[in-house]
Amino acid sequence: MQIKIKYFDEKLTRINKIVQGDWLDLRAAQTIEMKKDEFKLIPLGVAMEIPEGYEAHIVPRSSTFKNFGIIETNSMGVIDESYKGDNDQWFFPAYALRDTVIEFNDRICQFRIMEKMPTVELIEVDHLGNENRGGLGSTGVK
Ligand SMILES: O=c1ccn([C@H]2C[C@H](O)[C@@H](COP(=O)(O)OP(=O)(O)OP(=O)(O)O)O2)c(=O)[nH]1
């Protein structure tokens, strides 16, 4: 499968190591300084044409909080198939839990493509007709 990618900065390191099944790392396309409790959209310096029927999911790298003290405010970014224009640059919405600096080209997150879910029809009913499973934590901890 091929994905068209446009880079917004010629100095940004290209994504070249593609191993089947591995998520692909993305880099900050600007040096970003953040104060504790600040929110910023970090540009990732790329736009892509995701293949038809797919979307992309972005999550932080596991080491991102340890390295930079930031979390992804939407927990997981969803890149819609339609987000494929020349100016549709991907971004990482970041919240800083301490003063921090993310340098240009730092690898801060990773993505993969996923098949879009099928078209669903929601059918309203009064009863689902199934046993209740029990709520949050009802299966205990052991
Ligand atoms: O972490 C993210 C999340 C989204 N996007 C881009 C791709 C996505 O297709 C677009 C819109 O995202 P979403 O639909 O989640 O945002 P919204 O808040 O619902 O806004 P919109 O009105 O644009 O749909 O923004 C990113 O670059 N990074």
Coordinates of N, CA and C and ligand atoms in Angstrom, one line a residue:
M1 N 0.8 -1.2 0.0 CA 0.0 0.0 0.0 C 0.9 1.3 0.0
Q2 N 0.5 2.2 -0.8 CA 1.3 3.4 -0.9 C 0.5 4.6 -0.3
I3 N 1.2 5.5 0.3 CA 0.6 6.7 0.9 C 1.3 7.9 0.4
K4 N 0.6 8.9 -0.2 CA 1.3 10.1 -0.7 C 1.5 11.0 0.5
I5 N 2.8 11.5 0.6 CA 3.1 12.4 1.8 C 3.7 13.7 1.3
K6 N 3.3 14.8 1.9 CA 3.9 16.1 1.5 C 4.6 16.6 2.8
Y7 N 5.8 17.0 2.7 CA 6.5 17.6 3.9 C 6.5 19.1 3.8
F8 N 6.3 19.8 4.9 CA 6.2 21.2 4.9 C 7.6 21.9 5.2
D9 N 8.6 21.1 5.4 CA 9.9 21.7 5.7 C 11.0 20.7 5.2
E10 N 11.9 21.3 4.3 CA 12.8 20.4 3.7 C 13.9 19.8 4.7
K11 N 14.0 20.5 5.9 CA 15.0 20.0 6.8 C 14.4 18.9 7.7
L12 N 13.1 18.7 7.7 CA 12.5 17.7 8.5 C 12.9 16.3 8.1
T13 N 13.4 15.5 9.0 CA 13.8 14.1 8.6 C 12.6 13.3 8.0
R14 N 12.9 12.7 6.9 CA 11.9 11.9 6.2 C 11.6 10.6 7.0
I15 N 10.4 10.2 6.8 CA 10.0 8.8 7.4 C 10.5 7.8 6.4
N16 N 11.5 7.0 6.8 CA 11.9 6.1 5.8 C 11.9 4.6 6.2
K17 N 12.0 4.4 7.5 CA 12.0 3.0 8.0 C 10.6 2.5 8.1
I18 N 10.2 1.7 7.2 CA 8.8 1.2 7.3 C 8.9 -0.3 7.4
V19 N 8.5 -0.8 8.6 CA 8.5 -2.2 8.8 C 7.1 -2.6 9.0
Q20 N 6.7 -3.7 8.3 CA 5.3 -4.1 8.4 C 4.8 -4.2 9.8
G21 N 3.6 -3.6 10.1 CA 3.0 -3.7 11.4 C 3.5 -2.6 12.4
D22 N 4.6 -2.0 12.2 CA 5.1 -1.0 13.1 C 4.4 0.4 12.9
W23 N 4.1 1.0 14.0 CA 3.6 2.4 13.9 C 4.8 3.3 13.4
L24 N 4.5 4.4 12.7 CA 5.5 5.3 12.1 C 5.6 6.5 13.0
D25 N 6.8 6.8 13.4 CA 7.1 8.0 14.2 C 6.9 9.3 13.5
L26 N 6.4 10.3 14.1 CA 6.2 11.7 13.6 C 7.0 12.7 14.4
R27 N 7.4 13.8 13.8 CA 8.3 14.7 14.4 C 7.7 16.1 14.6
A28 N 8.2 16.8 15.6 CA 7.8 18.2 15.7 C 8.4 19.0 14.6
A29 N 7.6 19.8 13.9 CA 8.1 20.6 12.7 C 8.5 22.0 13.1
Q30 N 8.5 22.3 14.5 CA 8.9 23.6 15.0 C 9.5 23.3 16.4
T31 N 10.4 24.2 16.8 CA 10.8 24.2 18.2 C 9.7 24.9 19.0
I32 N 9.2 24.2 20.0 CA 8.1 24.7 20.7 C 8.5 24.8 22.2
E33 N 8.3 26.0 22.8 CA 8.5 26.1 24.2 C 7.1 26.2 24.9
M34 N 7.0 25.4 25.9 CA 5.7 25.4 26.6 C 5.9 25.6 28.1
K35 N 5.0 26.4 28.7 CA 5.0 26.6 30.1 C 4.1 25.6 30.8
K36 N 4.3 25.3 32.0 CA 3.4 24.3 32.7 C 2.0 24.8 32.6
D37 N 1.1 23.9 32.3 CA -0.3 24.1 32.1 C -0.7 24.8 30.8
E38 N 0.3 24.9 29.9 CA -0.1 25.5 28.6 C -0.5 24.5 27.6
F39 N -1.4 24.9 26.7 CA -1.8 24.1 25.6 C -1.3 24.6 24.2
K40 N -0.7 23.8 23.4 CA -0.3 24.2 22.1 C -0.6 23.1 21.0
L41 N -0.8 23.6 19.8 CA -0.9 22.6 18.7 C 0.5 22.5 18.1
I42 N 1.1 21.3 18.2 CA 2.4 21.2 17.6 C 2.3 20.7 16.2
P43 N 2.8 21.5 15.2 CA 2.7 21.0 13.8 C 3.7 19.8 13.6
L44 N 3.2 18.9 12.8 CA 4.0 17.6 12.6 C 4.7 17.7 11.2
G45 N 4.4 18.7 10.5 CA 5.2 19.0 9.2 C 4.9 18.1 8.1
V46 N 3.7 17.4 8.2 CA 3.3 16.5 7.1 C 1.9 16.6 6.8
A47 N 1.5 16.4 5.5 CA 0.1 16.1 5.1 C 0.2 14.9 4.3
M48 N -0.9 14.1 4.3 CA -0.9 12.8 3.6 C -2.2 12.6 2.9
E49 N -2.2 11.8 1.9 CA -3.4 11.3 1.3 C -3.6 9.8 1.8
I50 N -4.4 9.7 2.8 CA -4.7 8.3 3.3 C -5.5 7.5 2.3
P51 N -5.2 6.3 2.0 CA -5.9 5.5 1.0 C -7.4 5.4 1.3
E52 N -8.2 5.3 0.2 CA -9.6 5.3 0.4 C -10.1 4.2 1.3
G53 N -11.0 4.5 2.2 CA -11.5 3.4 3.1 C -10.7 3.3 4.4
Y54 N -9.7 4.2 4.5 CA -8.8 4.2 5.7 C -8.8 5.5 6.4
E55 N -8.4 5.5 7.7 CA -8.1 6.8 8.5 C -6.8 6.5 9.2
A56 N -6.3 7.6 9.8 CA -5.0 7.4 10.5 C -5.3 7.7 12.0
H57 N -4.6 7.0 12.9 CA -4.7 7.3 14.3 C -3.3 7.7 14.8
I58 N -3.3 8.8 15.6 CA -2.0 9.3 16.1 C -2.1 9.1 17.7
V59 N -1.0 8.5 18.2 CA -0.9 8.5 19.7 C 0.5 9.0 20.1
P60 N 0.7 9.3 21.3 CA 2.1 9.7 21.7 C 3.0 8.5 21.7
R61 N 4.3 8.7 21.6 CA 5.2 7.6 21.8 C 5.2 7.4 23.3
S62 N 5.5 6.1 23.7 CA 5.4 5.8 25.2 C 6.4 6.7 26.0
S63 N 7.5 7.1 25.4 CA 8.5 7.9 26.1 C 8.2 9.4 26.1
T64 N 7.1 9.8 25.4 CA 6.9 11.2 25.2 C 6.7 12.0 26.5
F65 N 5.9 11.4 27.4 CA 5.6 12.1 28.7 C 6.9 12.2 29.5
K66 N 7.7 11.1 29.5 CA 9.0 11.1 30.3 C 9.9 12.2 29.7
N67 N 10.0 12.2 28.4 CA 11.0 13.1 27.7 C 10.6 14.6 27.7
F68 N 9.3 14.8 27.6 CA 8.8 16.2 27.3 C 7.8 16.7 28.3
G69 N 7.2 15.8 29.1 CA 6.2 16.3 30.1 C 4.9 16.8 29.4
I70 N 4.6 16.3 28.2 CA 3.3 16.6 27.5 C 2.4 15.4 27.4
I71 N 1.1 15.7 27.3 CA 0.2 14.7 27.0 C -0.7 15.1 25.8
E72 N -1.3 14.2 25.1 CA -2.1 14.5 23.9 C -3.5 14.7 24.4
T73 N -4.0 16.0 24.2 CA -5.3 16.3 24.8 C -6.5 15.6 24.3
N74 N -6.4 15.1 23.1 CA -7.5 14.3 22.6 C -7.3 12.8 22.7
S75 N -6.3 12.4 23.5 CA -6.0 11.0 23.8 C -5.5 10.3 22.6
M76 N -6.2 10.4 21.5 CA -5.8 9.8 20.2 C -6.3 10.7 19.1
G77 N -5.5 11.1 18.2 CA -5.9 11.9 17.1 C -6.4 11.0 16.0
V78 N -7.5 11.5 15.4 CA -8.1 10.7 14.2 C -7.9 11.6 13.0
I79 N -7.2 11.1 12.0 CA -7.0 11.9 10.8 C -8.0 11.3 9.8
D80 N -9.0 12.1 9.4 CA -10.1 11.6 8.5 C -9.5 11.4 7.1
E81 N -10.1 10.5 6.4 CA -9.7 10.3 5.0 C -9.8 11.6 4.1
S82 N -10.8 12.5 4.5 CA -10.9 13.7 3.7 C -9.9 14.8 4.1
Y83 N -9.1 14.5 5.1 CA -8.1 15.5 5.5 C -6.8 15.3 4.6
K84 N -6.9 15.8 3.4 CA -5.8 15.4 2.4 C -5.5 16.5 1.5
G85 N -5.9 17.8 1.9 CA -5.5 18.9 1.1 C -4.1 19.3 1.3
D86 N -3.6 20.2 0.4 CA -2.2 20.6 0.4 C -1.8 21.3 1.8
N87 N -2.8 22.0 2.4 CA -2.6 22.7 3.6 C -3.1 21.9 4.9
D88 N -3.5 20.7 4.7 CA -4.0 19.9 5.8 C -2.8 19.2 6.6
Q89 N -2.1 20.1 7.2 CA -0.9 19.6 8.0 C -1.4 18.9 9.3
W90 N -0.8 17.8 9.6 CA -1.1 17.1 10.8 C -0.5 17.8 12.0
F91 N -1.3 17.8 13.1 CA -0.8 18.4 14.3 C -1.0 17.5 15.5
F92 N -0.3 17.9 16.6 CA -0.4 17.1 17.8 C -0.8 18.1 18.9
P93 N -2.0 18.0 19.4 CA -2.5 18.9 20.5 C -1.9 18.5 21.8
A94 N -1.1 19.4 22.3 CA -0.3 19.1 23.5 C -0.6 19.9 24.7
Y95 N -0.6 19.3 25.9 CA -0.8 20.0 27.2 C 0.4 19.7 28.0
A96 N 1.1 20.8 28.5 CA 2.3 20.6 29.2 C 2.0 20.5 30.7
L97 N 2.6 19.5 31.4 CA 2.4 19.4 32.8 C 3.6 19.9 33.6
R98 N 4.6 20.4 32.8 CA 5.8 21.1 33.3 C 6.3 22.1 32.2
D99 N 7.2 23.0 32.6 CA 7.9 23.8 31.6 C 8.7 22.9 30.7
T100 N 8.7 23.1 29.4 CA 9.3 22.1 28.6 C 9.7 22.7 27.2
V101 N 10.6 22.1 26.5 CA 11.0 22.5 25.2 C 11.0 21.3 24.3
I102 N 10.3 21.3 23.2 CA 10.3 20.3 22.2 C 11.1 20.9 21.0
E103 N 12.2 20.2 20.6 CA 13.0 20.8 19.6 C 12.5 20.3 18.2
F104 N 12.7 21.2 17.2 CA 12.5 20.8 15.8 C 13.1 19.4 15.6
N105 N 12.3 18.6 14.9 CA 12.7 17.2 14.5 C 12.6 16.2 15.6
D106 N 12.2 16.6 16.8 CA 12.1 15.5 17.9 C 10.9 14.6 17.5
R107 N 11.1 13.3 17.8 CA 10.0 12.4 17.5 C 9.1 12.4 18.7
I108 N 7.9 12.8 18.5 CA 7.0 13.0 19.7 C 5.8 12.0 19.7
C109 N 5.4 11.5 18.5 CA 4.2 10.7 18.4 C 4.4 9.7 17.3
Q110 N 3.4 8.9 17.1 CA 3.4 7.8 16.1 C 2.0 7.6 15.5
F111 N 2.0 7.1 14.3 CA 0.7 6.8 13.7 C 0.6 5.5 13.0
R112 N -0.6 5.1 12.7 CA -0.8 3.9 11.8 C -2.1 4.2 11.1
I113 N -2.4 3.6 10.0 CA -3.7 3.7 9.3 C -4.5 2.5 9.8
M114 N -5.8 2.7 9.7 CA -6.8 1.7 10.2 C -8.0 1.8 9.1
E115 N -8.6 0.6 8.9 CA -9.8 0.6 8.1 C -10.9 1.4 8.8
K116 N -11.6 2.2 8.0 CA -12.7 2.9 8.6 C -13.8 1.9 9.0
M117 N -14.6 2.3 10.0 CA -15.7 1.4 10.3 C -16.8 1.4 9.3
P118 N -17.5 0.3 9.2 CA -18.6 0.3 8.1 C -19.7 1.2 8.4
T119 N -20.5 1.6 7.5 CA -21.7 2.4 7.7 C -22.6 1.6 8.7
V120 N -23.0 2.3 9.8 CA -23.9 1.6 10.7 C -25.3 2.4 10.7
E121 N -26.3 1.6 11.0 CA -27.6 2.2 11.2 C -28.0 2.0 12.7
L122 N -28.4 3.1 13.4 CA -28.7 2.9 14.8 C -30.2 2.7 14.9
I123 N -30.6 1.6 15.5 CA -32.1 1.3 15.6 C -32.5 1.4 17.0
E124 N -33.4 2.4 17.3 CA -33.8 2.7 18.7 C -34.8 1.6 19.1
V125 N -34.5 1.0 20.4 CA -35.4 0.0 21.0 C -35.7 0.4 22.4
D126 N -36.7 -0.2 23.0 CA -36.9 0.0 24.5 C -36.1 -0.9 25.3
H127 N -35.9 -2.1 24.8 CA -35.1 -3.1 25.6 C -34.1 -3.7 24.6
L128 N -32.9 -3.9 25.1 CA -31.9 -4.6 24.3 C -32.1 -6.1 24.4
G129 N -32.7 -6.6 25.5 CA -33.0 -8.0 25.6 C -31.8 -8.9 26.0
N130 N -30.8 -8.3 26.6 CA -29.6 -9.0 27.0 C -29.4 -8.9 28.5
E131 N -28.6 -9.8 29.1 CA -28.3 -9.7 30.5 C -27.3 -8.5 30.8
N132 N -27.5 -7.9 31.9 CA -26.6 -6.8 32.3 C -25.2 -7.4 32.6
R133 N -24.2 -6.8 32.2 CA -22.8 -7.3 32.5 C -22.4 -6.8 33.8
G134 N -22.9 -5.6 34.3 CA -22.3 -5.0 35.5 C -21.4 -3.9 35.2
G135 N -21.3 -2.9 36.0 CA -20.6 -1.6 35.6 C -19.1 -1.7 35.9
L136 N -18.6 -0.5 35.8 CA -17.1 -0.3 36.0 C -16.6 -1.0 37.2
G137 N -15.6 -1.8 37.1 CA -15.0 -2.5 38.3 C -15.7 -3.6 38.8
S138 N -16.8 -4.0 38.2 CA -17.7 -5.1 38.8 C -17.0 -6.5 38.8
T139 N -16.0 -6.6 38.0 CA -15.3 -7.9 38.0 C -14.1 -8.0 39.0
G140 N -13.9 -6.9 39.8 CA -12.9 -7.0 40.8 C -11.5 -6.7 40.2
V141 N -10.5 -6.9 41.1 CA -9.1 -6.7 40.6 C -8.3 -7.9 40.5
K142 N -8.7 -9.0 41.1 CA -7.9 -10.3 41.1 C -8.4 -11.2 40.0
Ligands
LIG1 O1 -4.8 15.0 16.7 C1 -5.3 15.4 15.6 C2 -6.6 15.4 15.4 C3 -7.1 15.9 14.2 N1 -6.3 16.3 13.2 C4 -6.8 16.8 12.0 C5 -7.2 15.7 11.1 C6 -8.7 15.6 11.2 O2 -9.3 15.1 10.0 C7 -9.0 17.1 11.5 C8 -10.3 17.3 12.2 O3 -10.2 16.5 13.4 P1 -11.5 16.1 14.2 O4 -12.7 15.7 13.3 O5 -11.1 15.2 15.3 O6 -11.8 17.6 14.9 P2 -13.1 18.3 15.3 O7 -12.8 18.9 16.6 O8 -14.3 17.4 15.2 O9 -13.2 19.4 14.2 P3 -13.8 19.4 12.7 O10 -15.0 20.4 12.8 O11 -12.7 19.9 11.8 O12 -14.2 18.0 12.4 O13 -7.9 17.6 12.2 C9 -4.9 16.4 13.5 O14 -4.1 16.8 12.6 N2 -4.4 15.9 14.7

